[in-house]
Tab-separated table of C-alpha atoms and ligand atoms in Angstrom:
chain	number	residue	atom	x	y	z
A	1	MET	CA	116.587	79.397	128.716
A	2	GLN	CA	119.375	81.979	128.665
A	3	GLU	CA	120.130	83.715	131.689
A	4	LEU	CA	119.456	87.877	131.311
A	5	PRO	CA	122.853	88.852	132.719
A	6	SER	CA	121.094	91.826	134.362
A	7	MET	CA	118.076	90.249	136.089
A	8	ASN	CA	118.446	90.526	139.281
A	9	PRO	CA	116.806	88.475	140.157
A	10	THR	CA	113.004	89.223	139.266
A	11	ARG	CA	111.296	90.026	136.351
A	12	ILE	CA	110.720	91.943	132.974
A	13	ALA	CA	108.954	95.088	133.174
A	14	ILE	CA	106.819	95.672	129.542
A	15	VAL	CA	105.529	99.280	129.692
A	16	GLY	CA	102.853	98.798	126.573
A	17	CYS	CA	102.825	95.291	126.482
A	18	GLY	CA	98.713	95.235	125.329
A	19	GLY	CA	100.332	96.960	121.660
A	20	PHE	CA	101.293	94.863	118.397
A	21	VAL	CA	104.767	94.183	119.659
A	22	GLY	CA	104.312	94.164	123.083
A	23	VAL	CA	101.981	91.118	122.653
A	24	HIS	CA	104.071	89.538	120.377
A	25	LEU	CA	107.109	90.068	123.014
A	26	VAL	CA	105.277	88.802	126.122
A	27	LYS	CA	104.655	85.522	124.088
A	28	GLN	CA	107.936	85.037	123.368
A	29	MET	CA	109.202	86.058	126.631
A	30	LEU	CA	107.218	83.733	128.093
A	31	ASP	CA	107.860	81.065	125.906
A	32	LEU	CA	111.714	81.540	126.749
A	33	GLY	CA	110.667	81.024	130.409
A	34	TYR	CA	111.080	84.642	131.573
A	35	PRO	CA	108.646	85.895	134.037
A	36	VAL	CA	107.111	89.304	133.207
A	37	ASP	CA	104.869	91.877	134.867
A	38	GLY	CA	103.174	94.394	132.048
A	39	TRP	CA	101.402	97.255	132.073
A	40	ASP	CA	98.374	98.781	129.268
A	41	LEU	CA	95.284	100.481	129.298
A	42	GLU	CA	94.449	98.056	126.402
A	43	ASP	CA	94.342	94.224	126.724
A	44	ARG	CA	92.224	92.847	123.928
A	45	ARG	CA	95.145	91.439	122.157
A	46	LEU	CA	96.581	89.357	125.295
A	47	GLY	CA	93.878	86.939	125.497
A	48	GLU	CA	94.551	84.246	127.670
A	49	LEU	CA	98.400	85.312	128.440
A	50	VAL	CA	96.636	87.665	130.869
A	51	GLY	CA	95.936	83.985	132.884
A	52	HIS	CA	99.420	82.458	132.343
A	53	LYS	CA	101.204	81.875	135.349
A	54	ASP	CA	104.302	84.383	134.640
A	55	PHE	CA	102.679	86.727	133.188
A	56	CYS	CA	101.084	89.215	135.439
A	57	PHE	CA	99.248	92.374	134.318
A	58	HIS	CA	98.765	95.370	135.328
A	59	HIS	CA	95.381	96.777	133.458
A	60	SER	CA	96.614	100.729	133.735
A	61	ASP	CA	98.903	103.003	132.439
A	62	TYR	CA	101.974	103.694	133.901
A	63	SER	CA	102.205	107.434	134.316
A	64	ALA	CA	101.499	107.632	138.164
A	65	PRO	CA	104.768	108.543	140.018
A	66	GLU	CA	104.057	105.785	142.050
A	67	THR	CA	104.109	103.228	139.440
A	68	ILE	CA	106.852	104.604	137.866
A	69	ASP	CA	108.725	103.913	141.110
A	70	ASP	CA	107.527	100.367	140.955
A	71	ILE	CA	108.416	99.674	137.941
A	72	SER	CA	112.262	101.289	138.291
A	73	LYS	CA	112.473	99.794	141.447
A	74	ASN	CA	111.679	96.194	140.697
A	75	HIS	CA	112.447	95.454	137.558
A	76	SER	CA	116.423	95.256	136.859
A	77	VAL	CA	115.594	95.460	133.124
A	78	VAL	CA	112.871	97.614	131.685
A	79	ILE	CA	111.205	97.455	128.073
A	80	HIS	CA	109.213	100.728	126.739
A	81	LEU	CA	106.793	100.491	124.229
A	82	ALA	CA	103.883	102.477	125.575
A	83	ALA	CA	103.082	105.329	122.893
A	84	LEU	CA	100.935	107.207	120.194
A	85	CYS	CA	102.861	105.737	117.166
A	86	ASN	CA	100.215	106.550	114.347
A	87	PRO	CA	100.967	108.885	111.875
A	88	SER	CA	97.383	109.723	111.304
A	89	LEU	CA	97.600	111.127	115.089
A	90	TYR	CA	101.006	112.785	114.204
A	91	ASN	CA	99.411	116.236	113.134
A	92	THR	CA	96.018	116.081	115.139
A	93	GLU	CA	96.925	115.014	118.670
A	94	ASP	CA	99.939	116.819	118.794
A	95	GLN	CA	100.039	117.294	122.375
A	96	ARG	CA	99.543	113.820	123.385
A	97	VAL	CA	101.899	112.619	121.080
A	98	ILE	CA	104.643	114.485	122.341
A	99	GLN	CA	103.680	113.844	125.989
A	100	SER	CA	103.706	109.719	125.250
A	101	ASN	CA	106.832	109.560	123.251
A	102	PHE	CA	109.508	112.088	125.446
A	103	ILE	CA	107.199	113.664	128.668
A	104	LEU	CA	106.381	110.619	130.428
A	105	PRO	CA	108.980	107.948	129.165
A	106	ALA	CA	111.997	110.748	130.492
A	107	ARG	CA	109.851	110.399	133.477
A	108	LEU	CA	110.702	106.786	133.565
A	109	ALA	CA	114.242	107.109	132.488
A	110	GLU	CA	114.735	109.103	135.007
A	111	ALA	CA	113.573	106.949	137.782
A	112	CYS	CA	115.231	103.695	135.819
A	113	ALA	CA	118.892	106.301	136.317
A	114	LYS	CA	118.275	106.269	139.941
A	115	GLU	CA	117.342	102.919	140.404
A	116	GLY	CA	120.025	101.176	138.157
A	117	SER	CA	117.558	99.579	136.381
A	118	TRP	CA	118.162	99.427	132.013
A	119	LEU	CA	115.244	100.911	129.929
A	120	VAL	CA	115.054	99.270	126.506
A	121	TYR	CA	113.469	102.299	124.700
A	122	PHE	CA	111.486	101.352	121.144
A	123	SER	CA	112.167	104.499	119.365
A	124	THR	CA	111.513	104.827	115.542
A	125	SER	CA	112.572	104.598	112.418
A	126	GLU	CA	110.914	107.974	111.536
A	127	VAL	CA	113.733	109.185	113.425
A	128	TYR	CA	116.047	109.322	110.218
A	129	GLY	CA	113.658	111.932	108.882
A	130	ARG	CA	113.500	112.140	105.412
A	131	THR	CA	116.348	111.003	102.995
A	132	VAL	CA	119.342	113.597	101.839
A	133	SER	CA	118.289	112.740	98.236
A	134	GLY	CA	114.553	113.355	99.051
A	135	VAL	CA	115.687	116.612	100.816
A	136	ALA	CA	117.682	117.162	97.674
A	137	ARG	CA	114.982	116.669	95.164
A	138	GLY	CA	112.281	118.325	97.154
A	139	MET	CA	114.972	121.503	96.561
A	140	GLY	CA	115.060	120.935	92.651
A	141	ILE	CA	118.563	119.464	93.179
A	142	GLU	CA	118.988	116.782	90.713
A	143	VAL	CA	120.160	113.328	92.606
A	144	GLY	CA	120.529	110.028	90.831
A	145	GLU	CA	118.889	107.048	92.454
A	146	SER	CA	121.491	106.089	95.453
A	147	ASN	CA	121.091	102.927	98.070
A	148	GLU	CA	124.737	104.406	99.630
A	149	LEU	CA	123.171	107.752	99.923
A	150	ASP	CA	120.732	106.594	101.383
A	151	LEU	CA	120.951	103.792	103.392
A	152	LEU	CA	120.281	104.688	107.077
A	153	THR	CA	122.859	103.929	109.663
A	154	GLU	CA	122.575	104.132	113.213
A	155	ASP	CA	125.761	106.099	114.347
A	156	SER	CA	126.228	108.431	111.077
A	157	SER	CA	122.509	109.302	109.051
A	158	PRO	CA	121.319	112.740	109.590
A	159	LEU	CA	117.729	113.011	111.081
A	160	LEU	CA	116.505	115.037	108.469
A	161	LEU	CA	113.069	116.347	110.025
A	162	GLY	CA	110.439	119.369	108.491
A	163	ALA	CA	109.646	122.195	109.647
A	164	ILE	CA	107.392	123.118	112.783
A	165	GLY	CA	104.490	123.728	110.511
A	166	SER	CA	105.071	120.237	109.575
A	167	ARG	CA	103.217	118.546	112.318
A	168	ARG	CA	103.895	115.208	111.303
A	169	TRP	CA	107.435	115.121	112.565
A	170	ASN	CA	106.096	115.861	115.897
A	171	TYR	CA	106.355	112.536	116.953
A	172	ALA	CA	109.898	111.591	115.280
A	173	CYS	CA	111.088	114.965	117.013
A	174	ALA	CA	109.585	113.723	120.683
A	175	LYS	CA	111.450	110.327	119.947
A	176	GLN	CA	114.852	111.987	118.938
A	177	LEU	CA	114.714	113.935	121.826
A	178	MET	CA	113.909	111.208	124.001
A	179	GLU	CA	117.109	109.292	122.476
A	180	ARG	CA	119.018	112.573	123.152
A	181	TYR	CA	117.962	112.491	126.256
A	182	LEU	CA	118.623	108.992	127.753
A	183	LEU	CA	122.490	109.418	126.510
A	184	ALA	CA	122.239	112.716	128.607
A	185	LEU	CA	121.116	110.619	131.468
A	186	GLU	CA	124.236	107.837	130.921
A	187	VAL	CA	126.258	111.043	130.731
A	188	SER	CA	125.127	112.139	134.494
A	189	SER	CA	123.618	109.772	136.013
A	190	GLN	CA	124.966	106.563	134.560
A	191	LEU	CA	121.515	105.329	133.002
A	192	GLN	CA	121.905	101.999	131.111
A	193	TRP	CA	119.964	102.431	127.639
A	194	THR	CA	119.282	100.556	124.363
A	195	VAL	CA	117.481	102.185	121.594
A	196	VAL	CA	115.471	100.021	119.286
A	197	ARG	CA	114.707	101.589	115.751
A	198	PRO	CA	111.569	99.172	114.218
A	199	PHE	CA	111.153	99.525	110.601
A	200	ASN	CA	107.295	98.745	109.290
A	201	PHE	CA	107.358	95.421	111.349
A	202	LEU	CA	104.328	93.604	110.122
A	203	GLY	CA	102.620	90.190	111.103
A	204	PRO	CA	98.879	88.876	113.045
A	205	GLU	CA	97.379	91.871	115.724
A	206	MET	CA	98.642	94.814	113.692
A	207	ASP	CA	96.538	97.737	113.993
A	208	PHE	CA	93.110	97.855	113.797
A	209	ILE	CA	90.135	97.876	111.323
A	210	PRO	CA	88.471	101.049	111.897
A	211	GLY	CA	84.709	100.323	113.148
A	212	VAL	CA	85.309	97.165	113.978
A	213	ASP	CA	88.589	96.967	116.968
A	214	GLY	CA	89.140	100.941	116.606
A	215	GLU	CA	88.364	104.352	115.433
A	216	GLY	CA	90.500	106.572	113.457
A	217	VAL	CA	93.275	105.767	110.441
A	218	PRO	CA	95.252	102.981	110.942
A	219	ARG	CA	98.733	102.080	108.936
A	220	VAL	CA	98.809	101.003	105.619
A	221	MET	CA	98.632	97.699	106.069
A	222	ALA	CA	95.394	97.747	108.050
A	223	CYS	CA	94.122	100.057	105.496
A	224	PHE	CA	94.582	97.997	102.540
A	225	MET	CA	93.236	95.481	104.513
A	226	ASP	CA	90.028	97.470	105.125
A	227	ALA	CA	89.503	98.474	101.862
A	228	LEU	CA	90.286	94.784	100.409
A	229	LEU	CA	88.178	93.020	103.186
A	230	HIS	CA	84.875	95.846	102.149
A	231	GLY	CA	85.449	95.591	98.342
A	232	ARG	CA	86.731	99.105	98.193
A	233	SER	CA	89.981	100.544	96.468
A	234	MET	CA	92.973	101.158	98.303
A	235	GLU	CA	93.915	104.672	98.756
A	236	LEU	CA	97.863	105.492	97.427
A	237	VAL	CA	98.970	108.789	99.396
A	238	ASP	CA	100.333	111.293	96.666
A	239	GLY	CA	100.699	108.276	94.385
A	240	GLY	CA	102.471	105.884	96.451
A	241	GLY	CA	105.885	106.527	96.187
A	242	ALA	CA	107.092	106.434	99.539
A	243	ARG	CA	109.541	103.274	99.865
A	244	ARG	CA	109.146	101.180	102.633
A	245	CYS	CA	111.271	98.212	104.287
A	246	PHE	CA	108.587	96.050	106.255
A	247	THR	CA	110.027	93.850	108.438
A	248	TRP	CA	108.640	90.161	109.767
A	249	ILE	CA	107.326	90.513	113.589
A	250	GLY	CA	109.005	87.074	114.494
A	251	ASP	CA	112.512	88.372	113.166
A	252	ALA	CA	112.286	91.968	114.897
A	253	ILE	CA	111.150	89.623	118.015
A	254	ASP	CA	113.841	87.794	117.655
A	255	GLY	CA	115.923	90.963	117.621
A	256	ILE	CA	114.484	92.186	120.435
A	257	ILE	CA	115.364	88.909	122.247
A	258	LYS	CA	119.114	89.199	121.084
A	259	ILE	CA	119.578	92.211	122.757
A	260	LEU	CA	117.930	91.392	125.796
A	261	GLU	CA	120.670	88.777	126.036
A	262	ASN	CA	123.345	90.252	125.174
A	263	PRO	CA	123.391	93.358	127.623
A	264	GLN	CA	126.956	93.997	127.218
A	265	ALA	CA	126.897	94.675	123.480
A	266	SER	CA	123.646	96.410	123.565
A	267	ARG	CA	123.768	98.917	126.526
A	268	GLY	CA	124.677	102.354	125.264
A	269	GLN	CA	123.379	101.640	121.659
A	270	CYS	CA	120.847	102.431	119.105
A	271	PHE	CA	119.729	99.395	116.522
A	272	ASN	CA	117.775	99.190	113.594
A	273	ILE	CA	115.800	96.502	113.498
A	274	GLY	CA	114.426	96.131	109.628
A	275	ASN	CA	114.861	93.899	106.932
A	276	PRO	CA	116.449	96.274	103.633
A	277	LYS	CA	115.788	93.211	101.678
A	278	ASN	CA	111.532	93.774	102.281
A	279	GLU	CA	111.445	97.244	100.352
A	280	THR	CA	108.968	98.434	98.280
A	281	ASP	CA	107.222	101.659	97.304
A	282	ILE	CA	103.755	101.850	98.559
A	283	CYS	CA	102.325	101.722	95.125
A	284	GLY	CA	104.154	98.119	94.760
A	285	LEU	CA	102.456	97.300	98.385
A	286	ALA	CA	98.923	97.673	97.183
A	287	ALA	CA	99.685	95.225	93.775
A	288	ARG	CA	101.120	92.533	96.013
A	289	MET	CA	98.782	92.562	98.954
A	290	ALA	CA	95.379	92.620	95.946
A	291	GLY	CA	97.673	89.482	94.195
A	292	ILE	CA	98.110	87.763	97.580
A	293	TYR	CA	94.271	87.992	98.726
A	294	THR	CA	92.798	86.866	95.838
A	295	GLN	CA	94.922	84.239	96.383
A	296	ILE	CA	93.902	83.517	99.640
A	297	THR	CA	90.189	84.531	99.432
A	298	GLY	CA	89.369	83.553	95.431
A	299	ARG	CA	87.798	86.963	95.971
A	300	ASP	CA	87.097	89.780	93.026
A	301	LEU	CA	89.285	92.595	93.775
A	302	PRO	CA	87.168	96.120	93.764
A	303	ASN	CA	87.687	98.257	90.841
A	304	PRO	CA	89.749	100.233	90.230
A	305	VAL	CA	92.415	98.068	92.708
A	306	TRP	CA	93.692	101.355	93.758
A	307	LYS	CA	93.134	105.166	93.525
A	308	ASN	CA	95.520	108.057	94.156
A	309	VAL	CA	94.615	110.552	96.963
A	310	SER	CA	96.446	113.607	98.347
A	311	ALA	CA	98.416	113.643	101.874
A	312	GLU	CA	95.986	116.506	102.481
A	313	SER	CA	92.700	115.131	102.248
A	314	PHE	CA	94.129	111.835	103.822
A	315	TYR	CA	95.510	112.736	106.998
A	316	GLY	CA	94.952	116.930	106.801
A	317	PRO	CA	97.126	119.684	106.800
A	318	GLY	CA	100.716	119.541	108.197
A	319	TYR	CA	101.854	116.232	106.679
A	320	GLN	CA	104.658	115.070	104.932
A	321	ASP	CA	105.928	111.882	104.316
A	322	SER	CA	109.337	109.835	104.888
A	323	ASP	CA	110.199	109.372	101.245
A	324	ARG	CA	112.541	106.209	101.697
A	325	ARG	CA	113.502	103.966	104.844
A	326	LEU	CA	116.748	101.851	104.310
A	327	PRO	CA	117.832	100.167	107.196
A	328	ASN	CA	121.832	99.363	107.886
A	329	VAL	CA	121.773	96.306	109.720
A	330	GLY	CA	125.011	95.917	109.939
A	331	LYS	CA	125.507	96.775	113.038
A	332	ALA	CA	122.316	94.194	114.896
A	333	ARG	CA	124.411	91.724	112.622
A	334	ALA	CA	127.740	92.441	114.410
A	335	LEU	CA	127.210	92.867	117.631
A	336	LEU	CA	123.895	90.621	118.146
A	337	GLY	CA	124.127	87.962	115.319
A	338	TRP	CA	120.702	88.925	114.307
A	339	GLU	CA	119.675	88.618	110.461
A	340	PRO	CA	116.298	89.188	109.670
A	341	ARG	CA	115.039	86.417	107.101
A	342	MET	CA	111.451	86.716	106.218
A	343	THR	CA	110.531	87.840	102.759
A	344	LEU	CA	108.393	90.292	102.064
A	345	ASP	CA	105.681	87.893	99.549
A	346	ASP	CA	105.909	85.719	102.743
A	347	THR	CA	105.454	88.349	105.741
A	348	LEU	CA	102.197	90.063	103.308
A	349	ARG	CA	101.060	86.305	102.930
A	350	LEU	CA	100.977	85.592	106.565
A	351	THR	CA	99.406	88.766	107.817
A	352	ILE	CA	96.827	89.022	105.047
A	353	ASP	CA	95.840	85.319	106.124
A	354	TRP	CA	95.938	86.436	109.988
A	355	PHE	CA	93.152	89.322	108.425
A	356	VAL	CA	90.848	87.430	106.668
A	357	GLN	CA	90.751	84.870	109.703
A	358	HIS	CA	90.040	87.604	112.379
A	359	TYR	CA	87.818	89.741	110.736
A	360	PRO	CA	84.331	89.368	108.743
A	361	VAL	CA	84.781	89.878	104.478
A	362	SER	CA	81.971	91.797	103.290
A	363	HIS	CA	81.368	92.018	99.680
B	401	UGA	C1	105.025	104.464	111.152
B	401	UGA	C2	105.565	105.137	112.316
B	401	UGA	O1	105.101	106.455	112.118
B	401	UGA	C3	106.793	104.877	112.144
B	401	UGA	O2	107.062	105.188	113.556
B	401	UGA	C4	107.015	103.514	112.405
B	401	UGA	O3	108.077	103.339	112.580
B	401	UGA	C5	106.388	102.798	111.515
B	401	UGA	O4	104.986	103.300	111.232
B	401	UGA	C6	106.207	101.401	111.000
B	401	UGA	O5	105.174	100.516	111.750
B	401	UGA	O6	107.418	101.014	111.823
B	401	UGA	P1	104.699	105.190	107.997
B	401	UGA	O7	105.679	104.009	107.863
B	401	UGA	O8	104.637	106.232	107.266
B	401	UGA	O9	105.378	105.191	109.831
B	401	UGA	O10	103.686	104.748	108.112
B	401	UGA	P2	102.041	104.007	107.363
B	401	UGA	O11	101.045	104.611	108.313
B	401	UGA	O12	102.155	102.573	107.364
B	401	UGA	O13	102.195	104.735	106.012
B	401	UGA	C7	103.783	103.993	104.841
B	401	UGA	C8	103.154	104.576	103.976
B	401	UGA	O14	101.890	104.598	103.442
B	401	UGA	C9	102.915	106.212	103.719
B	401	UGA	O15	103.912	106.860	102.700
B	401	UGA	C10	101.742	106.645	103.876
B	401	UGA	O16	101.281	108.033	103.438
B	401	UGA	C11	101.153	105.551	102.799
B	401	UGA	N1	99.485	104.946	103.423
B	401	UGA	C12	99.498	104.943	104.695
B	401	UGA	C13	98.971	105.231	101.724
B	401	UGA	O17	99.420	105.122	100.573
B	401	UGA	N2	97.849	104.697	102.157
B	401	UGA	C14	97.158	104.790	103.455
B	401	UGA	O18	95.863	103.933	103.236
B	401	UGA	C15	97.966	104.538	104.383
């Protein structure tokens, strides 16, 4: 076990330990021998981890002032993951989205500044908003395909959100404000912070299947799995032309561990954690998932395999998409020695296999 230099000498706090990323992180930290204290309202994914001798699970949120005090006073490393981070909520649960992504974490950050603890805050790749070329195209300006123009770089890319009425950006705006607040607290009160910007992590335990272990609209992977498992067509929002880089959760967790084990290199930095080699548009994702699903299950695909839907009918008014999220991971490579490895097809195969094993197939 490598020593976390800032551990003093006790435990790591993970706020939001019961979500998809939290569960993988807790497991890896315990495997590496780091004791963890976790907070979450949700425990369905934690399973046997709850009984682990080095894991203390608090089945609660962290909003009470005494809980924030406890977390910041008794942990020299605090990891914040607790947030509403599902696009179907950004234009429907605006107030809760802004509270969970800015107002509550800001209180935690203030407490960490006071106590001298290091806050590792999970932000989002969505802070980049739209690409320069996407905005130009939206204004009717011709721009060619350009990886160079579209590459998202932590310390130089502009953060291009939309108008106030485009409520989808409530989430990215709250995350961005939180990033700016961390820097403000560093200047005023020497807060030690690190920001992680995740690019579409995929893997077992991701999201939920509506009506089975959650309600509402999950992210695209679970939406497509829900359709495949039930013999329904996958729905492509506005034709499925938006592009994403999907990142294997195991690669992502390695990156996070490298951040924790290299505090000198990590403090005061934002890091893209994503796999630029795994880029696909959403229509291409549907095609790959359909192929892998039939290989794994031998089952017939729905007819049609996918169909187009408008963003307004799928998400309601106020939704606007990120056209492309292509991460520059040069900084994580240079400062942490981190490189994502898992290919898109292997990432999908492992994730689809998990969904097939864990949910009933009904067609
Ligand atoms: C979301 C979050 O907002 C980000 O903060 C987070 O970093 C990111 O997921 C992530 O998983 O890391 P987004 O990529 O837009 O952002 O989330 P998805 O719901 O997975 O949507 C991806 C694309 O698929 C969008 O273009 C969406 O319109 C489309 N989609 C979604 C479909 O075409 N069909 C569906 O059934 C669902």
